[in-house]
Amino acid sequence: MKRVLVATSGGDCPGLNAVIRGVVKRAAQEGDWEVLGSIQAYNGILWEPTEVKVLDEAAVAGIHYRGGTIIETTNKGGPFAWPVYNKHLGQWEYVDRSDEMIRKLQYMGVEAVISIGGDGSQRISQQLQSQGLDIVGVPKTIDNDLSATDFTFGFQTAVQIATDAVDKLVTTAASHNRTFILEVMGRNTGWIALHAAIAGGADVCLIPEIPYDLNIVLDKLKKRYNSKGRGSAIIVVAEGALPKDGTVHAAAATEVGYENVRLGGIAYDLSRQLKAAGFEPDIRETVLGHIQRGGVPIAYDRVLATQFGVKAFEYVLEGKFGHMVSYRHPDIIAVPFEEAVGQCNYVRADSDIVKAARGCGISFGD
Ligand code: F6P
């Protein structure tokens, strides 16, 4: 029996289970392959004793519509930065256990690894491949920020969730004559915000790629109200959006008690800035957060994820290692790690989708 190991790493993403199922079902057709799942990315291999799950057809039955990942995930630890507590110095240190992990995998009879993860995970894949481990990468992120692939699975589900939120906010905003600020994820890109703003019919969309001017946002909002103060407005803001004046949002977000801020919290800051600039209507903020990553993947993401899983296993059969599966409409192709990693897919300010948004009246505050 030949063995292939699957690992999911980084943040979870709707469609991960559909990728796993695609790998397992395609492998089962060969008859002489066993699929193993490492628990919590590569931690399952690095732990003593190891924790891996045999993924046969029974184990993956019906998981294509389940959110999360049945083999868990983490963005902590990993083969290149394994945390070890140094008692003498009283601090954590990070050690490289990559060679040891590769030897363990060889000992387990693992011939190849399918690594499902975002840019950081694929950098790790590239490094492990250069050290002799045969890897096929599968791109994963709700942010759609990887340029090697037209779309990442999970993105359309996140957009749907954000759009549903806009739809709900529209009715409460109109009833109360309020302005709502909906903050969505996306890391340093505005894909989720842009798509949800168009699909939901928002008035303002703020994204990192187009720095905004608060006064322009203010003007747009004022036009949404009549002289009696009747009206409403919806702003969709990406967590990484930036004002032209370079204000840092995270500090302000912490002030209002939004803990654990990395990129998020801009909704509160923007709200305060609008009030300080004299905007009178009520403003409410909604930070959608991890709701965008949870739950059932929509059909589009299940299909893309399944295609990725099946193709990733076929690359294992062909010995096409050191590549990431990628979607280039209408095909799934192999992109070498060196071309795939570190290439962020930003929204282009002059793209047709931004023009379409402007064309239907959405302001980017620029
Ligand atoms: O990359 C996916 C993502 O959900 C980003 O949109 C967000 O900034 C980040 O992960 C949140 O990470 P965590 O789960 O560590 O809070």
mmCIF file of C-alpha atoms in Angstrom, residues 215-337:
data_model
loop_
_atom_site.group_PDB
_atom_site.id
_atom_site.type_symbol
_atom_site.label_atom_id
_atom_site.label_comp_id
_atom_site.label_asym_id
_atom_site.label_seq_id
_atom_site.Cartn_x
_atom_site.Cartn_y
_atom_site.Cartn_z
ATOM 1 C CA ASN A 215 -14.692 63.955 3.870
ATOM 2 C CA ILE A 216 -15.649 62.212 0.658
ATOM 3 C CA VAL A 217 -17.277 59.386 2.639
ATOM 4 C CA LEU A 218 -19.112 62.018 4.680
ATOM 5 C CA ASP A 219 -20.422 63.795 1.568
ATOM 6 C CA LYS A 220 -21.715 60.535 0.157
ATOM 7 C CA LEU A 221 -23.492 59.643 3.406
ATOM 8 C CA LYS A 222 -25.112 63.079 3.755
ATOM 9 C CA LYS A 223 -26.653 62.666 0.313
ATOM 10 C CA ARG A 224 -28.430 59.564 1.585
ATOM 11 C CA TYR A 225 -30.493 61.665 4.038
ATOM 12 C CA ASN A 226 -33.102 64.374 3.368
ATOM 13 C CA SER A 227 -33.525 67.630 5.253
ATOM 14 C CA LYS A 228 -35.674 65.908 7.901
ATOM 15 C CA GLY A 229 -32.880 63.438 8.585
ATOM 16 C CA ARG A 230 -34.774 60.618 6.924
ATOM 17 C CA GLY A 231 -32.675 58.090 5.030
ATOM 18 C CA SER A 232 -30.158 55.356 5.657
ATOM 19 C CA ALA A 233 -26.806 54.148 4.396
ATOM 20 C CA ILE A 234 -24.629 51.056 4.313
ATOM 21 C CA ILE A 235 -20.853 51.109 4.387
ATOM 22 C CA VAL A 236 -18.959 47.874 3.771
ATOM 23 C CA VAL A 237 -15.408 48.220 5.031
ATOM 24 C CA ALA A 238 -12.611 45.691 4.589
ATOM 25 C CA GLU A 239 -10.655 45.000 7.799
ATOM 26 C CA GLY A 240 -7.467 46.239 6.136
ATOM 27 C CA ALA A 241 -8.916 49.453 4.649
ATOM 28 C CA LEU A 242 -6.710 52.502 4.989
ATOM 29 C CA PRO A 243 -7.526 56.189 5.160
ATOM 30 C CA LYS A 244 -5.471 58.547 3.026
ATOM 31 C CA ASP A 245 -4.186 60.257 6.168
ATOM 32 C CA GLY A 246 -2.710 56.967 7.427
ATOM 33 C CA THR A 247 -4.592 56.722 10.760
ATOM 34 C CA VAL A 248 -3.855 53.444 12.522
ATOM 35 C CA HIS A 249 -7.098 51.710 13.427
ATOM 36 C CA ALA A 250 -6.021 48.885 15.688
ATOM 37 C CA ALA A 251 -5.272 51.157 18.656
ATOM 38 C CA ALA A 252 -8.666 52.812 18.422
ATOM 39 C CA ALA A 253 -10.327 49.419 18.183
ATOM 40 C CA THR A 254 -8.634 48.275 21.380
ATOM 41 C CA GLU A 255 -9.972 51.379 23.144
ATOM 42 C CA VAL A 256 -13.542 50.310 22.467
ATOM 43 C CA GLY A 257 -12.849 46.857 23.840
ATOM 44 C CA TYR A 258 -12.513 44.880 20.619
ATOM 45 C CA GLU A 259 -9.813 42.537 21.812
ATOM 46 C CA ASN A 260 -7.527 40.341 19.781
ATOM 47 C CA VAL A 261 -7.206 42.933 17.071
ATOM 48 C CA ARG A 262 -4.869 42.185 14.232
ATOM 49 C CA LEU A 263 -6.377 43.932 11.299
ATOM 50 C CA GLY A 264 -9.938 44.294 12.521
ATOM 51 C CA GLY A 265 -11.723 47.045 14.384
ATOM 52 C CA ILE A 266 -11.805 49.677 11.696
ATOM 53 C CA ALA A 267 -15.622 49.864 11.864
ATOM 54 C CA TYR A 268 -15.461 51.428 15.337
ATOM 55 C CA ASP A 269 -12.756 53.851 14.384
ATOM 56 C CA LEU A 270 -14.590 54.968 11.277
ATOM 57 C CA SER A 271 -17.795 55.401 13.255
ATOM 58 C CA ARG A 272 -16.046 57.634 15.773
ATOM 59 C CA GLN A 273 -14.386 59.654 13.041
ATOM 60 C CA LEU A 274 -17.698 60.235 11.249
ATOM 61 C CA LYS A 275 -19.352 61.386 14.483
ATOM 62 C CA ALA A 276 -16.405 63.652 15.280
ATOM 63 C CA ALA A 277 -16.722 65.160 11.803
ATOM 64 C CA GLY A 278 -20.324 66.156 12.582
ATOM 65 C CA PHE A 279 -22.328 63.335 11.013
ATOM 66 C CA GLU A 280 -25.637 63.420 12.890
ATOM 67 C CA PRO A 281 -27.601 60.272 12.030
ATOM 68 C CA ASP A 282 -27.224 57.237 14.273
ATOM 69 C CA ILE A 283 -24.357 54.942 13.321
ATOM 70 C CA ARG A 284 -24.099 51.290 14.277
ATOM 71 C CA GLU A 285 -21.175 48.950 13.685
ATOM 72 C CA THR A 286 -21.200 45.237 12.847
ATOM 73 C CA VAL A 287 -17.947 43.291 12.795
ATOM 74 C CA LEU A 288 -18.754 40.054 10.999
ATOM 75 C CA GLY A 289 -15.548 38.260 12.020
ATOM 76 C CA HIS A 290 -15.187 34.507 11.906
ATOM 77 C CA ILE A 291 -18.818 33.949 10.948
ATOM 78 C CA GLN A 292 -17.412 34.444 7.432
ATOM 79 C CA ARG A 293 -15.317 31.304 7.788
ATOM 80 C CA GLY A 294 -17.818 29.018 9.459
ATOM 81 C CA GLY A 295 -20.682 26.832 8.381
ATOM 82 C CA VAL A 296 -21.724 25.238 5.156
ATOM 83 C CA PRO A 297 -19.776 26.008 1.969
ATOM 84 C CA ILE A 298 -21.944 27.157 -0.931
ATOM 85 C CA ALA A 299 -22.124 24.928 -4.021
ATOM 86 C CA TYR A 300 -19.486 26.914 -5.951
ATOM 87 C CA ASP A 301 -16.876 26.369 -3.245
ATOM 88 C CA ARG A 302 -17.713 22.681 -2.875
ATOM 89 C CA VAL A 303 -17.203 22.214 -6.609
ATOM 90 C CA LEU A 304 -13.909 24.134 -6.747
ATOM 91 C CA ALA A 305 -12.616 22.414 -3.600
ATOM 92 C CA THR A 306 -13.527 18.981 -4.966
ATOM 93 C CA GLN A 307 -11.746 19.755 -8.244
ATOM 94 C CA PHE A 308 -8.654 20.829 -6.285
ATOM 95 C CA GLY A 309 -8.698 17.644 -4.180
ATOM 96 C CA VAL A 310 -9.074 15.283 -7.123
ATOM 97 C CA LYS A 311 -6.419 17.099 -9.159
ATOM 98 C CA ALA A 312 -3.980 17.252 -6.233
ATOM 99 C CA PHE A 313 -4.108 13.472 -5.919
ATOM 100 C CA GLU A 314 -3.685 13.077 -9.675
ATOM 101 C CA TYR A 315 -0.521 15.211 -9.462
ATOM 102 C CA VAL A 316 0.709 12.809 -6.778
ATOM 103 C CA LEU A 317 0.101 9.912 -9.189
ATOM 104 C CA GLU A 318 1.930 11.779 -11.965
ATOM 105 C CA GLY A 319 4.801 12.722 -9.657
ATOM 106 C CA LYS A 320 4.124 16.401 -10.312
ATOM 107 C CA PHE A 321 5.496 17.692 -7.015
ATOM 108 C CA GLY A 322 6.611 21.177 -6.007
ATOM 109 C CA HIS A 323 3.443 22.627 -7.530
ATOM 110 C CA MET A 324 0.217 24.122 -6.303
ATOM 111 C CA VAL A 325 -3.096 23.284 -7.957
ATOM 112 C CA SER A 326 -4.674 26.456 -9.294
ATOM 113 C CA TYR A 327 -7.848 27.454 -11.021
ATOM 114 C CA ARG A 328 -7.441 29.153 -14.389
ATOM 115 C CA HIS A 329 -10.876 29.171 -15.889
ATOM 116 C CA PRO A 330 -11.977 26.626 -17.029
ATOM 117 C CA ASP A 331 -9.022 24.446 -16.077
ATOM 118 C CA ILE A 332 -7.191 23.323 -12.974
ATOM 119 C CA ILE A 333 -3.489 23.741 -13.630
ATOM 120 C CA ALA A 334 -0.199 23.247 -11.751
ATOM 121 C CA VAL A 335 1.767 26.349 -10.751
ATOM 122 C CA PRO A 336 5.321 25.857 -9.368
ATOM 123 C CA PHE A 337 5.678 26.945 -5.733
#
